[in-house]
Coordinates of C-alpha atoms in Angstrom, one line a residue:
Chain A
M30 CA 157.2 124.8 109.6
A31 CA 154.7 127.3 108.3
G32 CA 156.1 130.7 107.5
R33 CA 154.6 134.0 108.1
P34 CA 150.9 133.9 107.4
E35 CA 148.9 136.0 105.0
G36 CA 149.0 139.5 106.5
G37 CA 145.7 140.9 107.4
R38 CA 145.7 143.6 104.8
T39 CA 146.4 141.2 102.0
V40 CA 143.5 138.8 102.5
S41 CA 141.4 139.5 99.5
T42 CA 138.1 138.3 100.9
A43 CA 138.3 140.7 103.8
E44 CA 139.1 143.6 101.6
T45 CA 136.4 142.9 99.0
Q46 CA 133.6 141.7 101.2
A47 CA 133.9 143.8 104.3
P48 CA 130.9 146.2 104.6
E49 CA 130.5 148.9 107.3
S50 CA 129.3 146.4 109.9
T51 CA 132.8 144.9 110.2
E52 CA 133.9 148.1 111.9
A53 CA 131.9 147.0 114.9
A54 CA 133.8 143.8 115.3
T55 CA 134.5 143.2 119.0
R56 CA 137.8 142.0 120.5
A57 CA 136.3 138.5 121.1
E58 CA 135.3 138.4 117.4
Y59 CA 138.9 139.2 116.3
C60 CA 140.0 136.3 118.6
V61 CA 137.5 133.9 117.0
V62 CA 138.6 134.8 113.5
S63 CA 142.3 134.5 114.6
C64 CA 141.5 131.1 115.9
A65 CA 139.8 130.2 112.6
E66 CA 143.0 131.3 110.8
I67 CA 144.9 128.7 112.9
F68 CA 143.3 126.0 110.7
R69 CA 143.8 127.7 107.3
G70 CA 145.4 125.1 105.0
A71 CA 144.8 122.3 107.5
G72 CA 142.8 120.1 105.1
E73 CA 141.2 116.8 106.1
I74 CA 142.4 116.5 109.7
M75 CA 140.8 116.5 113.1
A76 CA 140.5 120.0 114.6
S77 CA 140.5 119.7 118.4
P78 CA 139.8 123.0 120.1
M79 CA 139.8 122.8 123.9
S80 CA 137.9 126.0 124.8
P81 CA 134.9 128.1 123.5
V82 CA 136.8 130.7 121.5
A83 CA 139.0 128.1 119.9
L84 CA 136.0 125.9 119.2
L85 CA 134.2 128.8 117.6
G86 CA 137.3 129.4 115.5
A87 CA 137.4 125.8 114.3
R88 CA 133.8 125.7 113.4
L89 CA 134.0 129.1 111.7
A90 CA 136.9 127.8 109.6
R91 CA 134.9 124.7 108.7
L92 CA 131.9 126.8 107.6
T93 CA 134.1 129.0 105.4
F94 CA 137.6 128.0 104.1
E95 CA 138.3 124.6 105.6
P96 CA 135.2 122.4 104.9
D97 CA 137.0 119.1 105.2
L98 CA 138.0 119.6 108.9
L99 CA 136.8 116.8 111.2
I100 CA 135.2 118.1 114.4
T101 CA 133.7 116.2 117.3
D102 CA 131.1 116.8 120.0
G103 CA 133.9 116.8 122.6
E104 CA 132.8 113.4 123.8
A105 CA 133.0 110.5 121.3
L106 CA 131.1 111.5 118.1
I107 CA 132.3 113.1 114.9
L108 CA 129.9 115.8 113.7
A109 CA 128.6 115.8 110.1
D110 CA 127.1 119.3 110.7
T111 CA 128.7 122.4 112.2
P112 CA 126.4 123.2 115.0
P113 CA 126.4 126.2 117.3
I114 CA 128.5 126.1 120.4
G115 CA 126.9 123.9 123.1
K116 CA 124.7 122.1 120.5
T117 CA 125.1 118.8 118.7
G118 CA 123.9 117.9 115.3
A119 CA 124.0 115.1 112.7
I120 CA 127.0 112.8 113.1
E121 CA 129.3 111.1 110.7
G122 CA 131.5 108.8 112.8
W123 CA 132.7 107.5 116.1
M124 CA 135.8 108.8 118.0
P125 CA 136.0 107.4 121.5
F126 CA 139.1 108.4 123.5
R127 CA 141.2 105.4 122.6
K128 CA 140.8 106.2 118.9
V129 CA 141.8 109.8 119.6
F130 CA 145.2 108.5 120.7
D131 CA 145.4 106.7 117.4
V132 CA 144.7 110.0 115.6
V133 CA 147.3 111.7 117.8
A134 CA 150.0 109.1 116.8
S135 CA 149.0 109.4 113.1
G136 CA 149.7 113.2 113.2
R137 CA 146.4 114.0 111.4
R138 CA 145.3 116.5 114.0
H139 CA 145.7 120.1 115.1
V140 CA 144.9 120.8 118.7
V141 CA 144.3 124.2 120.3
M142 CA 145.1 123.9 124.0
G143 CA 144.9 126.4 126.8
A144 CA 147.9 127.2 129.0
N145 CA 148.7 128.2 132.5
Q146 CA 152.2 129.2 131.4
I147 CA 154.0 129.5 128.0
D148 CA 157.7 130.5 127.7
R149 CA 159.4 132.2 124.8
H150 CA 160.4 128.8 123.2
G151 CA 156.8 127.5 123.4
N152 CA 157.1 125.3 126.4
Q153 CA 153.7 125.1 128.0
N154 CA 152.3 124.1 131.4
L155 CA 148.8 123.0 132.3
S156 CA 149.9 120.5 135.0
A157 CA 150.7 122.3 138.3
F158 CA 152.8 125.1 139.7
G159 CA 155.8 124.5 141.9
P160 CA 158.0 121.4 142.5
L161 CA 156.9 118.2 140.6
Q162 CA 156.4 116.0 143.7
H163 CA 155.1 118.8 146.0
P164 CA 153.4 121.5 143.9
T165 CA 152.0 124.7 145.3
R166 CA 149.0 124.5 143.1
Q167 CA 147.6 121.5 141.3
M168 CA 145.9 121.7 137.9
F169 CA 145.1 118.8 135.5
G170 CA 148.4 117.1 135.2
V171 CA 150.1 117.0 131.8
R172 CA 147.0 115.5 130.1
G173 CA 147.6 114.9 126.4
A174 CA 150.0 117.8 126.0
P175 CA 153.3 115.8 125.7
G176 CA 151.8 113.5 123.0
N177 CA 150.0 116.3 121.2
T178 CA 153.1 118.5 120.9
I179 CA 155.5 115.8 119.8
N180 CA 153.1 114.3 117.2
H181 CA 151.1 117.0 115.4
A182 CA 150.4 120.7 115.0
T183 CA 149.6 122.4 118.3
S184 CA 148.4 125.9 118.9
Y185 CA 147.4 127.8 122.1
W186 CA 144.6 130.1 123.0
V187 CA 145.1 132.4 126.0
G188 CA 142.1 134.6 126.9
R189 CA 144.1 136.8 129.3
H190 CA 147.5 137.7 128.0
S191 CA 149.7 138.5 131.0
S192 CA 153.3 138.1 132.2
R193 CA 152.1 135.5 134.6
V194 CA 151.2 133.3 131.6
F195 CA 154.0 134.4 129.4
G196 CA 157.0 134.2 131.7
E197 CA 160.7 133.4 131.5
S198 CA 160.2 129.7 132.2
V199 CA 157.4 127.3 132.9
D200 CA 157.2 125.3 136.2
I201 CA 156.4 122.0 134.5
V202 CA 156.8 121.3 130.8
S203 CA 153.7 119.5 129.7
G204 CA 153.7 120.9 126.1
V205 CA 157.1 120.6 124.5
G206 CA 158.9 123.8 123.3
Y207 CA 161.4 124.2 120.5
D208 CA 164.5 124.3 122.8
K209 CA 163.7 120.7 123.8
V210 CA 164.1 119.4 120.3
D211 CA 167.0 117.0 119.6
P212 CA 167.8 117.5 115.9
D213 CA 169.5 114.2 115.7
N214 CA 166.4 112.4 116.8
P215 CA 163.7 112.2 114.0
A216 CA 161.1 111.5 116.7
F217 CA 161.1 115.3 117.2
D218 CA 160.6 116.2 113.6
D219 CA 156.9 116.8 113.8
L220 CA 157.0 119.3 116.6
N221 CA 155.0 122.3 115.2
I222 CA 153.7 125.0 117.5
H223 CA 151.8 126.8 114.9
R224 CA 150.2 129.8 116.6
V225 CA 149.4 131.4 119.9
V226 CA 146.3 133.5 119.8
T227 CA 145.5 135.7 122.8
N228 CA 143.2 138.6 123.6
L229 CA 145.9 140.9 122.5
G230 CA 147.2 139.4 119.2
V231 CA 148.4 136.5 117.1
F232 CA 151.9 135.0 117.6
D233 CA 154.1 132.2 116.4
F234 CA 157.6 130.9 117.2
G235 CA 159.2 132.2 114.0
G236 CA 161.5 134.6 115.9
P237 CA 165.3 134.1 116.2
D238 CA 166.0 130.5 117.5
H239 CA 162.3 129.7 117.4
T240 CA 161.3 132.4 119.9
M241 CA 157.8 133.9 120.2
R242 CA 157.1 136.4 117.5
A243 CA 154.2 138.8 117.0
L244 CA 152.3 138.2 113.7
S245 CA 149.5 140.7 114.3
L246 CA 148.0 142.8 117.1
H247 CA 144.2 143.1 117.4
P248 CA 142.9 146.6 116.6
G249 CA 143.3 148.9 119.6
V250 CA 146.2 146.9 121.1
T251 CA 149.6 148.6 121.2
A252 CA 153.0 147.1 121.1
E253 CA 153.6 148.6 124.6
E254 CA 150.6 146.8 126.0
V255 CA 151.9 143.5 124.7
A256 CA 155.4 144.2 126.0
E257 CA 154.1 145.1 129.4
N258 CA 152.1 141.9 129.6
T259 CA 154.8 139.5 128.4
G260 CA 157.7 138.4 130.6
F261 CA 160.2 138.2 127.8
E262 CA 161.0 140.1 124.6
V263 CA 158.6 139.4 121.7
A264 CA 160.2 139.3 118.3
G265 CA 158.7 141.5 115.6
L266 CA 156.5 143.4 118.0
A267 CA 157.2 146.9 116.7
D268 CA 156.4 145.9 113.1
A269 CA 153.4 143.7 113.8
P270 CA 150.4 144.7 111.6
E271 CA 146.8 144.8 112.7
T272 CA 144.8 141.5 112.9
R273 CA 142.7 141.3 109.7
Q274 CA 139.1 142.4 109.7
P275 CA 136.5 139.7 109.9
T276 CA 134.4 139.4 106.7
A277 CA 130.7 140.2 106.9
E278 CA 130.0 136.5 106.4
E279 CA 132.3 135.6 109.3
L280 CA 130.7 138.1 111.6
S281 CA 127.2 136.9 110.6
L282 CA 128.3 133.2 111.2
I283 CA 129.8 134.1 114.6
R284 CA 126.9 136.3 115.8
D285 CA 123.9 134.6 114.3
V286 CA 124.8 131.0 113.8
L287 CA 127.6 129.7 116.0
D288 CA 127.4 131.9 119.1
P289 CA 124.2 133.8 119.4
K290 CA 124.4 133.9 123.2
G291 CA 127.8 135.6 123.1
I292 CA 129.7 132.9 125.1
R293 CA 132.9 134.2 123.3
N294 CA 132.7 137.3 125.4
R295 CA 133.1 135.5 128.7
E296 CA 136.5 134.1 127.7
V297 CA 138.1 137.3 126.4
K298 CA 139.3 139.6 129.2
Chain B
M1 CA 127.8 75.8 133.2
P2 CA 130.6 78.4 133.6
T3 CA 131.4 79.6 137.1
D4 CA 129.0 82.0 138.9
K5 CA 131.3 84.9 139.9
T6 CA 128.7 87.0 141.6
S7 CA 130.3 88.5 144.7
T8 CA 129.8 91.1 147.3
L9 CA 131.9 94.3 147.7
D10 CA 133.3 92.7 150.9
D11 CA 134.3 89.6 148.9
V12 CA 136.4 91.8 146.7
I13 CA 137.9 93.9 149.5
G14 CA 138.8 90.6 151.3
E15 CA 141.1 89.7 148.4
L16 CA 143.1 93.0 148.4
R17 CA 146.3 93.6 150.3
D18 CA 148.3 96.6 151.5
G19 CA 150.7 97.9 148.9
M20 CA 148.9 96.5 145.9
T21 CA 148.8 98.3 142.5
I22 CA 145.2 98.8 141.5
G23 CA 144.0 100.1 138.1
I24 CA 140.7 101.9 138.1
G25 CA 138.7 102.0 134.8
G26 CA 136.5 104.8 133.4
W27 CA 137.8 108.2 132.6
G28 CA 137.7 111.4 134.7
S29 CA 134.2 111.6 136.1
R30 CA 132.9 109.0 133.6
R31 CA 131.7 105.5 134.4
K32 CA 134.0 105.1 137.4
P33 CA 133.6 101.9 139.5
M34 CA 132.7 104.1 142.5
A35 CA 131.0 101.4 144.5
L36 CA 134.3 99.4 144.5
V37 CA 136.2 102.7 145.2
R38 CA 133.9 103.5 148.2
A39 CA 134.4 100.0 149.6
L40 CA 138.1 100.3 149.2
A41 CA 138.1 103.8 150.8
R42 CA 136.4 102.5 154.0
S43 CA 138.5 99.3 154.2
D44 CA 141.7 98.8 156.2
V45 CA 143.8 98.3 153.0
K46 CA 146.5 100.9 152.6
D47 CA 149.7 102.0 150.8
L48 CA 148.2 101.6 147.4
T49 CA 149.6 102.4 144.0
V50 CA 146.8 103.6 141.8
V51 CA 146.8 103.6 137.9
T52 CA 144.0 105.7 136.4
Y53 CA 142.6 108.3 134.1
G54 CA 141.8 110.1 137.3
G55 CA 138.6 111.6 138.6
P56 CA 136.8 111.5 141.9
D57 CA 137.9 107.9 142.3
L58 CA 141.5 109.1 143.0
G59 CA 140.1 112.0 145.0
L60 CA 138.1 109.7 147.4
L61 CA 141.1 107.4 147.8
C62 CA 143.3 110.3 148.6
A63 CA 140.8 111.6 151.1
A64 CA 140.9 108.3 152.9
G65 CA 144.7 108.3 152.9
K66 CA 145.0 105.1 150.9
V67 CA 147.3 106.3 148.1
R68 CA 151.0 106.1 148.3
R69 CA 151.7 106.4 144.6
A70 CA 149.7 107.4 141.6
Y71 CA 150.2 106.8 137.9
Y72 CA 147.9 108.9 135.8
G73 CA 147.5 110.9 132.6
F74 CA 145.3 113.6 134.2
V75 CA 143.0 114.1 137.1
S76 CA 139.7 115.9 136.3
L77 CA 136.2 116.1 137.5
D78 CA 135.2 117.0 133.8
S79 CA 132.9 119.8 134.9
A80 CA 133.5 123.0 137.0
P81 CA 135.5 123.3 139.2
F82 CA 137.5 120.6 137.2
Y83 CA 140.3 120.1 139.7
D84 CA 139.7 117.4 142.3
P85 CA 140.1 118.9 145.7
W86 CA 141.4 115.8 147.5
F87 CA 143.9 114.9 144.9
S88 CA 145.0 118.6 145.0
K89 CA 145.5 118.4 148.8
A90 CA 147.4 115.2 148.6
R91 CA 149.7 116.8 146.0
T92 CA 150.3 120.2 147.6
N93 CA 150.9 118.4 151.0
G94 CA 153.4 116.1 149.3
E95 CA 151.6 113.1 150.5
I96 CA 151.7 111.0 147.4
E97 CA 154.5 110.2 144.9
V98 CA 153.3 110.6 141.4
R99 CA 154.3 109.1 138.0
E100 CA 152.4 111.7 135.9
M101 CA 152.4 110.9 132.2
D102 CA 150.9 111.7 128.9
E103 CA 147.3 110.3 128.5
G104 CA 148.5 108.1 125.5
M105 CA 151.2 106.6 127.7
V106 CA 148.6 105.1 130.1
K107 CA 147.0 103.3 127.2
C108 CA 150.4 102.2 125.9
G109 CA 151.5 100.9 129.3
L110 CA 148.3 98.9 129.8
E111 CA 148.7 97.5 126.3
A112 CA 152.2 96.4 127.0
A113 CA 151.0 94.6 130.2
A114 CA 148.1 93.1 128.3
A115 CA 150.6 91.6 125.8
R116 CA 153.0 90.6 128.5
L117 CA 155.7 92.8 127.0
P118 CA 158.2 94.7 129.2
F119 CA 157.6 98.0 127.3
L120 CA 156.2 99.5 124.1
P121 CA 157.8 102.4 122.3
I122 CA 155.9 105.7 122.1
R123 CA 156.8 109.2 121.1
A124 CA 154.7 110.9 123.7
G125 CA 156.7 112.0 126.7
L126 CA 159.9 113.0 124.7
G127 CA 161.1 116.5 125.6
S128 CA 158.5 117.0 128.3
D129 CA 158.9 116.9 132.1
V130 CA 157.2 113.4 132.2
L131 CA 160.8 112.0 132.3
K132 CA 161.5 114.1 135.4
F133 CA 158.2 113.0 137.1
W134 CA 159.4 109.4 136.7
E135 CA 162.8 110.0 138.4
G136 CA 164.8 107.6 136.4
E137 CA 162.1 104.9 136.1
L138 CA 161.2 105.9 132.6
K139 CA 163.8 105.1 129.9
T140 CA 164.2 105.5 126.2
V141 CA 164.8 102.9 123.5
E142 CA 166.6 103.3 120.2
S143 CA 165.2 101.8 117.0
P144 CA 167.3 99.1 115.4
Y145 CA 166.1 100.4 112.1
P146 CA 167.5 103.8 111.0
D147 CA 165.2 106.2 109.1
P148 CA 165.8 106.7 105.4
D149 CA 167.9 109.8 106.1
G150 CA 170.3 107.7 108.3
R151 CA 169.2 109.2 111.6
T152 CA 167.8 106.8 114.2
Q153 CA 164.6 107.4 116.3
T154 CA 165.0 107.3 120.0
L155 CA 161.6 106.8 121.7
I156 CA 160.1 106.5 125.2
A157 CA 160.2 102.9 126.3
M158 CA 156.8 102.9 128.1
P159 CA 157.0 100.2 130.8
A160 CA 154.2 97.7 131.2
L161 CA 151.6 99.0 133.7
K162 CA 151.2 95.6 135.4
L163 CA 148.3 95.6 137.9
D164 CA 147.6 93.4 140.9
A165 CA 143.9 94.3 140.5
A166 CA 141.6 96.1 138.2
F167 CA 138.2 97.8 139.1
V168 CA 135.8 98.5 136.3
H169 CA 132.2 99.5 136.0
L170 CA 130.1 98.2 133.0
D171 CA 126.4 98.9 132.5
L172 CA 125.3 95.3 131.8
A173 CA 126.8 92.0 132.8
D174 CA 126.1 88.3 133.4
A175 CA 127.2 86.3 136.4
H176 CA 130.2 84.8 134.5
G177 CA 131.9 88.1 133.6
N178 CA 130.6 88.8 130.1
A179 CA 129.9 92.5 130.1
A180 CA 128.9 95.4 127.9
Y181 CA 128.9 99.2 127.9
T182 CA 125.8 101.0 126.6
G183 CA 127.2 104.5 126.4
V184 CA 129.1 106.2 123.7
D185 CA 132.6 105.2 124.8
P186 CA 134.2 101.9 126.1
Y187 CA 137.1 104.0 127.7
F188 CA 139.9 101.5 128.5
D189 CA 138.2 99.1 130.8
D190 CA 139.1 96.0 128.7
L191 CA 142.8 97.1 128.9
Y192 CA 142.7 97.5 132.6
C193 CA 141.3 94.0 133.0
A194 CA 143.8 92.6 130.5
A195 CA 146.7 94.2 132.4
A196 CA 145.6 92.8 135.8
E197 CA 146.0 89.6 137.9
R198 CA 142.6 89.9 139.6
R199 CA 139.7 91.6 137.7
Y200 CA 136.7 93.0 139.5
L201 CA 133.7 94.1 137.6
E202 CA 130.7 96.0 139.1
T203 CA 127.6 96.4 137.0
D204 CA 124.3 98.3 137.1
Q205 CA 122.3 95.4 135.7
L206 CA 123.1 91.8 136.3
V207 CA 121.2 89.8 133.6
S208 CA 121.3 86.3 132.0
T209 CA 123.8 85.8 129.2
E210 CA 120.9 85.5 126.8
V211 CA 119.5 88.9 127.8
L212 CA 123.0 90.4 127.7
V213 CA 123.8 89.4 124.1
K214 CA 120.3 90.4 122.9
S215 CA 120.5 93.8 124.6
V216 CA 123.4 95.2 122.8
P217 CA 125.2 95.0 119.4
H218 CA 128.0 92.5 119.5
Q219 CA 130.7 95.1 119.4
R220 CA 129.6 96.4 122.8
L221 CA 130.5 93.1 124.5
L222 CA 133.7 94.6 125.9
L223 CA 134.6 91.9 128.4
N224 CA 134.4 88.1 128.2
R225 CA 134.8 85.5 130.9
M226 CA 138.6 85.3 130.6
N227 CA 138.8 89.0 131.7
V228 CA 136.8 88.9 134.9
D229 CA 137.2 87.2 138.3
R230 CA 134.4 88.6 140.3
V231 CA 131.1 90.3 139.4
V232 CA 129.4 92.7 141.8
H233 CA 125.8 93.8 141.2
A234 CA 125.9 97.5 142.1
P235 CA 122.9 99.4 140.7
N236 CA 123.9 103.1 140.4
G237 CA 127.4 102.0 141.4
A238 CA 129.1 104.6 139.2
H239 CA 127.4 107.5 141.0
F240 CA 128.3 110.4 141.1
T241 CA 130.0 109.8 137.8
F242 CA 127.8 108.9 134.8
A243 CA 127.2 105.5 133.3
G244 CA 125.0 104.1 130.5
D245 CA 121.6 104.6 132.1
Y246 CA 122.2 107.8 134.2
G247 CA 124.0 111.1 133.8
R248 CA 126.6 112.6 136.1
D249 CA 125.1 113.9 139.3
E250 CA 126.6 117.3 138.9
R251 CA 125.0 118.7 142.0
F252 CA 126.3 115.9 144.2
Q253 CA 129.8 116.3 142.6
Q254 CA 129.7 120.0 143.5
F255 CA 128.6 119.1 147.0
Y256 CA 131.6 116.7 147.2
V257 CA 133.9 119.5 146.2
A258 CA 132.3 122.1 148.5
S259 CA 132.5 119.6 151.4
A260 CA 136.2 119.1 150.9
K261 CA 136.9 122.8 151.6
D262 CA 136.0 122.7 155.3
P263 CA 136.9 120.1 157.9
E264 CA 133.6 120.1 159.6
A265 CA 131.7 119.9 156.3
W266 CA 133.9 117.0 155.3
K267 CA 133.3 115.2 158.6
A268 CA 129.5 115.5 157.9
F269 CA 129.9 114.3 154.3
S270 CA 132.1 111.5 155.4
R271 CA 129.8 110.3 158.1
R272 CA 126.7 110.3 155.9
F273 CA 128.2 109.1 152.6
L274 CA 131.5 107.3 153.1
E275 CA 131.5 105.6 156.5
V276 CA 128.5 103.6 155.4
D277 CA 127.8 100.5 153.3
E278 CA 126.8 100.8 149.7
Q279 CA 123.1 100.3 150.3
T280 CA 123.1 103.1 152.9
Y281 CA 125.1 105.3 150.5
Q282 CA 122.5 104.9 147.8
R283 CA 119.6 105.5 150.2
E284 CA 121.3 108.7 151.6
V285 CA 122.1 109.9 148.1
A286 CA 118.4 109.5 147.1
A287 CA 117.4 111.4 150.3
W288 CA 119.9 114.1 149.5
Q289 CA 118.6 114.4 146.0
D290 CA 115.0 114.7 147.3
D291 CA 116.2 117.5 149.7
Q292 CA 117.8 119.3 146.8
K293 CA 114.5 119.2 144.8
E294 CA 112.6 120.6 147.7
D295 CA 115.2 123.3 148.2
G296 CA 114.9 124.2 144.5
Q297 CA 111.1 124.8 144.7

């Protein structure tokens, strides 16, 4: 398990390179940079972001501190280039769905999924609400969430942090949480819910008994705001520092290269 | 000369029986054997168990009340509004029993059936509510080989997903069942065929063997004669999902979703596009597309 990450104030590139323009960073841009930070230290693995802000984060990480990440076009091609969102570029390989499952089983992957519900131990639901055989609302079904969470690093991106998402329990466990781990069964050893990034801050499950813990709050977000919008107590909330500033290079890459149309703003409420 | 397996949609439907387990190839709203699905939806066959990476195939069969049980990794239309309306209705009305599972478990179960094994071990599913969805049908298996630290892995014993019939859509095929995909992904169509007793292939282009093998690199020849029982020539058969030569008909898919919201609208949709044979369907779709173009001007 990864420990506490580099605190925002101690990241040297941010301190040494940040010019005035960084003060104008928007909430969505803090979210993108926080999603990029998900992949710090990931190395030569497949980054699989499932939504625009997470995708921008993965591509930003690849253009800055994680050049060896593999990324795909979301269909079946591995991209050699790091194109803007919605664009494709030169390719370097083939990754049809059946090979994705081989990658999942290999563990050489870090997925960033969305979530309709996440509880304090990291159980996640994107399947349906209500009883299993008679739901009140149908979503996708469990998709790859059970396999992702049991096999390799998994993070979550939530664009609208609310107590409806972060509640006491989830209706259907599609993504496996820490309280489901059987320590006597090595098949659970790779469970690693690395981060939860939301419009309010950055979290992990490093609280007592693997409970959700605040790592940083985005500038302008208060601990009260997070507490009001979370259905359980968040560890370390009072002491959480501010999310680090984007560097000038990062802001330029987000604004001018990866997302000139501002698609990131649609996802951050 | 190998057997000529060319058949009509009615030939295929005539071989199906109530209560069968049918695997449907493709993925979400991608290269689905929709001509076969439409034929099944308007047939008298009922009480089906469907195995699928679900999309509008499962939706249309739910709309027709054909599905008793569904085994799936997900159900998605792949573009907004993503959730299939008829699958959602069948679920929220409690009309179908589901064996929802991880996407990787579908592949694993088809591979087990293809190799005539009772199960294959897989990690995916452990700790999740997949076990609850299966209501005791899904069991675990303990490794006979302990890990180096002395602990023993207990894994999901994914049962073989044995199919009575498989439906797949390939872009190019000959009359004997050799077939190729031309798009970027084979999906799992060879596994569906390998897991099934009777294998039904629909194809956009029916060509000679010589033309088939010259048209694509060898690696795209996904199915051979041993994998296929009947070949149906169904140009544009994957509509409104995409296939090698054509994209997804996004507007028509949205029209399908919108029509499902209102009983009157669905009656009209059904009368025009579902209670008709495949030729009429294709003609009406072409007319509908022309209307859309005129409306757009």
